[in-house]
Amino acid sequence: MLTQQQADNLLKAAKTLINCTHINFPKPGDSLTLEAETSTGNDSFLLDINRKGKISLSKCTLQNRHMRTIILLRVDLVGPPHTNPDGQEIPCPHIHIYREDYMDKWAYPLPEIMPTNISDLGQVLLDFLKYNNITNVPLITYQGGGLV
C-alpha cells in the first residue's frame, strides 16, 4: 500500500513509454499493456488498454498500475455506476484515483477530472496518456475498425 503523498508523486511524475513507437489500439475483445517508467528509472508502470467487453463496442477500460498490482488510475467508459465508500453513486464514465486506505475504491465523474470526447476512444487514450504525464506519446493506429 502507498501513502497518499507517494501515490500523488507517482501520478505527477513524468513518465516515458518503454520500447513504444506506436500503439496499435486493441480491437473489441482484445487488450494491450504498455510499459512506462520515470526518467530516473526508479519507478515502473503498466498502462492497460482493455476492450474485453463483449456487449458493447465502446467498452474500454484504461488503467495505470504501479508495481504490477497497485491501481493508481482507472477510467471506466461504459458500465454500471460505481458506489463510493461513502455511499455516493458515480455513473459511467468515471475515473478511479488511488486514495490512501481505499486504493482504487473511490470514483469521480470523468468530465470533472479528465475532460475528453468519450465517443472517440483514440482521443480518450491520448487524454489518458497526457493525464498520466507520458512524455513520448506515440502515434496510435487501429486494428481492423471497431473503434468508436
PDB file of C-alpha atoms in Angstrom:
ATOM      1  CA  MET A   1       0.000   0.000   0.000  1.00  0.00           C
ATOM      2  CA  LEU A   2       1.143   3.542  -0.703  1.00  0.00           C
ATOM      3  CA  THR A   3       0.731   6.713   1.288  1.00  0.00           C
ATOM      4  CA  GLN A   4      -1.313   9.423  -0.398  1.00  0.00           C
ATOM      5  CA  GLN A   5       1.843  11.507  -0.877  1.00  0.00           C
ATOM      6  CA  GLN A   6       3.611   8.598  -2.605  1.00  0.00           C
ATOM      7  CA  ALA A   7       0.625   7.981  -4.890  1.00  0.00           C
ATOM      8  CA  ASP A   8       0.305  11.682  -5.739  1.00  0.00           C
ATOM      9  CA  ASN A   9       4.022  11.886  -6.542  1.00  0.00           C
ATOM     10  CA  LEU A  10       3.813   8.821  -8.795  1.00  0.00           C
ATOM     11  CA  LEU A  11       0.823  10.248 -10.657  1.00  0.00           C
ATOM     12  CA  LYS A  12       2.526  13.633 -11.125  1.00  0.00           C
ATOM     13  CA  ALA A  13       5.877  12.176 -12.230  1.00  0.00           C
ATOM     14  CA  ALA A  14       6.869  12.472 -15.887  1.00  0.00           C
ATOM     15  CA  LYS A  15       6.833   9.022 -17.464  1.00  0.00           C
ATOM     16  CA  THR A  16       8.235   7.558 -20.671  1.00  0.00           C
ATOM     17  CA  LEU A  17       6.766   4.623 -22.564  1.00  0.00           C
ATOM     18  CA  ILE A  18       9.374   1.878 -22.967  1.00  0.00           C
ATOM     19  CA  ASN A  19      10.072   0.496 -26.470  1.00  0.00           C
ATOM     20  CA  CYS A  20       6.885   2.005 -27.850  1.00  0.00           C
ATOM     21  CA  THR A  21       6.996   3.891 -31.141  1.00  0.00           C
ATOM     22  CA  HIS A  22       3.286   3.442 -31.851  1.00  0.00           C
ATOM     23  CA  ILE A  23       0.211   1.991 -30.199  1.00  0.00           C
ATOM     24  CA  ASN A  24      -1.926  -0.452 -32.149  1.00  0.00           C
ATOM     25  CA  PHE A  25      -5.244   0.228 -30.391  1.00  0.00           C
ATOM     26  CA  PRO A  26      -6.862  -3.105 -29.474  1.00  0.00           C
ATOM     27  CA  LYS A  27      -9.973  -4.198 -31.317  1.00  0.00           C
ATOM     28  CA  PRO A  28     -13.069  -5.222 -29.331  1.00  0.00           C
ATOM     29  CA  GLY A  29     -12.350  -8.328 -27.286  1.00  0.00           C
ATOM     30  CA  ASP A  30      -8.602  -7.611 -27.006  1.00  0.00           C
ATOM     31  CA  SER A  31      -6.324  -5.787 -24.613  1.00  0.00           C
ATOM     32  CA  LEU A  32      -2.866  -4.253 -24.612  1.00  0.00           C
ATOM     33  CA  THR A  33      -0.426  -3.422 -21.822  1.00  0.00           C
ATOM     34  CA  LEU A  34       2.239  -0.751 -22.247  1.00  0.00           C
ATOM     35  CA  GLU A  35       5.279  -0.350 -20.010  1.00  0.00           C
ATOM     36  CA  ALA A  36       6.398   3.033 -18.714  1.00  0.00           C
ATOM     37  CA  GLU A  37       8.966   4.351 -16.269  1.00  0.00           C
ATOM     38  CA  THR A  38      10.004   7.595 -14.642  1.00  0.00           C
ATOM     39  CA  SER A  39      13.032   9.444 -16.021  1.00  0.00           C
ATOM     40  CA  THR A  40      15.158   8.087 -13.172  1.00  0.00           C
ATOM     41  CA  GLY A  41      14.042   4.532 -13.922  1.00  0.00           C
ATOM     42  CA  ASN A  42      13.252   4.060 -10.234  1.00  0.00           C
ATOM     43  CA  ASP A  43       9.523   3.603 -10.757  1.00  0.00           C
ATOM     44  CA  SER A  44       7.798   1.468 -13.360  1.00  0.00           C
ATOM     45  CA  PHE A  45       4.189   1.401 -14.501  1.00  0.00           C
ATOM     46  CA  LEU A  46       1.887  -0.749 -16.605  1.00  0.00           C
ATOM     47  CA  LEU A  47      -0.723   1.064 -18.678  1.00  0.00           C
ATOM     48  CA  ASP A  48      -3.595  -1.212 -19.656  1.00  0.00           C
ATOM     49  CA  ILE A  49      -5.978  -0.709 -22.560  1.00  0.00           C
ATOM     50  CA  ASN A  50      -8.747  -3.263 -22.067  1.00  0.00           C
ATOM     51  CA  ARG A  51     -11.535  -3.804 -24.599  1.00  0.00           C
ATOM     52  CA  LYS A  52     -12.568  -7.279 -23.441  1.00  0.00           C
ATOM     53  CA  GLY A  53     -16.247  -6.393 -23.059  1.00  0.00           C
ATOM     54  CA  LYS A  54     -18.402  -8.443 -25.399  1.00  0.00           C
ATOM     55  CA  ILE A  55     -21.650  -6.487 -25.085  1.00  0.00           C
ATOM     56  CA  SER A  56     -20.592  -3.011 -26.180  1.00  0.00           C
ATOM     57  CA  LEU A  57     -18.113  -1.982 -28.892  1.00  0.00           C
ATOM     58  CA  SER A  58     -17.478   1.204 -26.939  1.00  0.00           C
ATOM     59  CA  LYS A  59     -16.496  -0.666 -23.759  1.00  0.00           C
ATOM     60  CA  CYS A  60     -12.978   0.313 -22.807  1.00  0.00           C
ATOM     61  CA  THR A  61     -11.086   0.500 -19.540  1.00  0.00           C
ATOM     62  CA  LEU A  62      -7.763   2.293 -19.214  1.00  0.00           C
ATOM     63  CA  GLN A  63      -5.615   1.955 -16.133  1.00  0.00           C
ATOM     64  CA  ASN A  64      -2.216   2.834 -14.716  1.00  0.00           C
ATOM     65  CA  ARG A  65      -0.702   0.225 -12.397  1.00  0.00           C
ATOM     66  CA  HIS A  66       2.387   0.669 -10.245  1.00  0.00           C
ATOM     67  CA  MET A  67       4.380  -2.336  -9.026  1.00  0.00           C
ATOM     68  CA  ARG A  68       2.124  -4.514 -11.222  1.00  0.00           C
ATOM     69  CA  THR A  69      -0.831  -4.552  -8.803  1.00  0.00           C
ATOM     70  CA  ILE A  70      -1.419  -1.078  -7.347  1.00  0.00           C
ATOM     71  CA  ILE A  71      -4.002   0.711  -9.478  1.00  0.00           C
ATOM     72  CA  LEU A  72      -3.203   4.420  -9.397  1.00  0.00           C
ATOM     73  CA  LEU A  73      -5.767   5.439 -12.002  1.00  0.00           C
ATOM     74  CA  ARG A  74      -8.567   3.674 -13.866  1.00  0.00           C
ATOM     75  CA  VAL A  75     -11.005   5.072 -16.418  1.00  0.00           C
ATOM     76  CA  ASP A  76     -14.263   3.184 -16.964  1.00  0.00           C
ATOM     77  CA  LEU A  77     -16.135   4.475 -20.011  1.00  0.00           C
ATOM     78  CA  VAL A  78     -19.066   2.050 -20.122  1.00  0.00           C
ATOM     79  CA  GLY A  79     -20.577   0.025 -17.332  1.00  0.00           C
ATOM     80  CA  PRO A  80     -22.665   0.197 -14.218  1.00  0.00           C
ATOM     81  CA  PRO A  81     -22.445   3.091 -11.787  1.00  0.00           C
ATOM     82  CA  HIS A  82     -19.803   2.840  -9.065  1.00  0.00           C
ATOM     83  CA  THR A  83     -20.713   3.210  -5.404  1.00  0.00           C
ATOM     84  CA  ASN A  84     -18.049   5.015  -3.377  1.00  0.00           C
ATOM     85  CA  PRO A  85     -17.264   4.009   0.230  1.00  0.00           C
ATOM     86  CA  ASP A  86     -19.445   6.914   1.447  1.00  0.00           C
ATOM     87  CA  GLY A  87     -22.443   5.543  -0.498  1.00  0.00           C
ATOM     88  CA  GLN A  88     -22.358   8.145  -3.294  1.00  0.00           C
ATOM     89  CA  GLU A  89     -23.127   6.621  -6.695  1.00  0.00           C
ATOM     90  CA  ILE A  90     -20.987   7.765  -9.645  1.00  0.00           C
ATOM     91  CA  PRO A  91     -22.314   6.934 -13.141  1.00  0.00           C
ATOM     92  CA  CYS A  92     -20.108   5.986 -16.083  1.00  0.00           C
ATOM     93  CA  PRO A  93     -17.960   7.393 -17.438  1.00  0.00           C
ATOM     94  CA  HIS A  94     -15.919   7.752 -14.287  1.00  0.00           C
ATOM     95  CA  ILE A  95     -12.317   7.722 -13.127  1.00  0.00           C
ATOM     96  CA  HIS A  96     -10.892   5.899 -10.127  1.00  0.00           C
ATOM     97  CA  ILE A  97      -7.955   7.646  -8.457  1.00  0.00           C
ATOM     98  CA  TYR A  98      -5.818   5.994  -5.787  1.00  0.00           C
ATOM     99  CA  ARG A  99      -6.750   7.080  -2.285  1.00  0.00           C
ATOM    100  CA  GLU A 100      -4.791   6.029   0.791  1.00  0.00           C
ATOM    101  CA  ASP A 101      -6.526   3.255   2.764  1.00  0.00           C
ATOM    102  CA  TYR A 102      -9.060   2.761  -0.067  1.00  0.00           C
ATOM    103  CA  MET A 103      -6.776   2.112  -3.051  1.00  0.00           C
ATOM    104  CA  ASP A 104      -8.980   2.421  -6.198  1.00  0.00           C
ATOM    105  CA  LYS A 105     -12.344   2.238  -4.413  1.00  0.00           C
ATOM    106  CA  TRP A 106     -13.199   5.939  -4.996  1.00  0.00           C
ATOM    107  CA  ALA A 107     -14.518   7.148  -8.350  1.00  0.00           C
ATOM    108  CA  TYR A 108     -15.200  10.622  -9.701  1.00  0.00           C
ATOM    109  CA  PRO A 109     -17.131  11.817 -12.770  1.00  0.00           C
ATOM    110  CA  LEU A 110     -14.679  11.643 -15.675  1.00  0.00           C
ATOM    111  CA  PRO A 111     -15.542  15.063 -17.196  1.00  0.00           C
ATOM    112  CA  GLU A 112     -14.651  16.804 -13.904  1.00  0.00           C
ATOM    113  CA  ILE A 113     -11.161  15.254 -13.724  1.00  0.00           C
ATOM    114  CA  MET A 114     -10.112  14.422 -17.290  1.00  0.00           C
ATOM    115  CA  PRO A 115     -12.258  16.160 -19.919  1.00  0.00           C
ATOM    116  CA  THR A 116     -12.317  14.127 -23.127  1.00  0.00           C
ATOM    117  CA  ASN A 117     -14.546  13.098 -26.022  1.00  0.00           C
ATOM    118  CA  ILE A 118     -15.814   9.707 -24.842  1.00  0.00           C
ATOM    119  CA  SER A 119     -17.257   8.945 -28.290  1.00  0.00           C
ATOM    120  CA  ASP A 120     -13.671   8.811 -29.665  1.00  0.00           C
ATOM    121  CA  LEU A 121     -11.662   6.071 -27.926  1.00  0.00           C
ATOM    122  CA  GLY A 122      -8.441   7.203 -29.590  1.00  0.00           C
ATOM    123  CA  GLN A 123      -8.903  10.682 -28.115  1.00  0.00           C
ATOM    124  CA  VAL A 124      -9.701   9.191 -24.708  1.00  0.00           C
ATOM    125  CA  LEU A 125      -6.429   7.234 -24.860  1.00  0.00           C
ATOM    126  CA  LEU A 126      -4.470  10.366 -25.850  1.00  0.00           C
ATOM    127  CA  ASP A 127      -6.021  12.320 -22.980  1.00  0.00           C
ATOM    128  CA  PHE A 128      -5.323   9.430 -20.587  1.00  0.00           C
ATOM    129  CA  LEU A 129      -1.653   9.343 -21.620  1.00  0.00           C
ATOM    130  CA  LYS A 130      -1.393  13.113 -21.164  1.00  0.00           C
ATOM    131  CA  TYR A 131      -3.144  12.942 -17.775  1.00  0.00           C
ATOM    132  CA  ASN A 132      -0.556  10.319 -16.761  1.00  0.00           C
ATOM    133  CA  ASN A 133       2.267  12.672 -17.828  1.00  0.00           C
ATOM    134  CA  ILE A 134       3.564  10.414 -20.597  1.00  0.00           C
ATOM    135  CA  THR A 135       6.248  12.483 -22.324  1.00  0.00           C
ATOM    136  CA  ASN A 136       6.620  10.403 -25.503  1.00  0.00           C
ATOM    137  CA  VAL A 137       3.033   9.941 -26.681  1.00  0.00           C
ATOM    138  CA  PRO A 138       3.297   7.810 -29.850  1.00  0.00           C
ATOM    139  CA  LEU A 139       1.161   7.515 -32.957  1.00  0.00           C
ATOM    140  CA  ILE A 140      -1.993   5.468 -32.421  1.00  0.00           C
ATOM    141  CA  THR A 141      -3.141   3.066 -35.146  1.00  0.00           C
ATOM    142  CA  TYR A 142      -6.294   0.975 -35.218  1.00  0.00           C
ATOM    143  CA  GLN A 143      -6.726  -2.758 -35.857  1.00  0.00           C
ATOM    144  CA  GLY A 144      -9.459  -3.529 -38.328  1.00  0.00           C
ATOM    145  CA  GLY A 145     -12.040  -0.977 -37.268  1.00  0.00           C
ATOM    146  CA  GLY A 146     -14.381  -1.432 -34.363  1.00  0.00           C
ATOM    147  CA  LEU A 147     -13.170   1.818 -32.840  1.00  0.00           C
ATOM    148  CA  VAL A 148     -15.905   4.221 -31.866  1.00  0.00           C
TER     149      VAL A 148
END
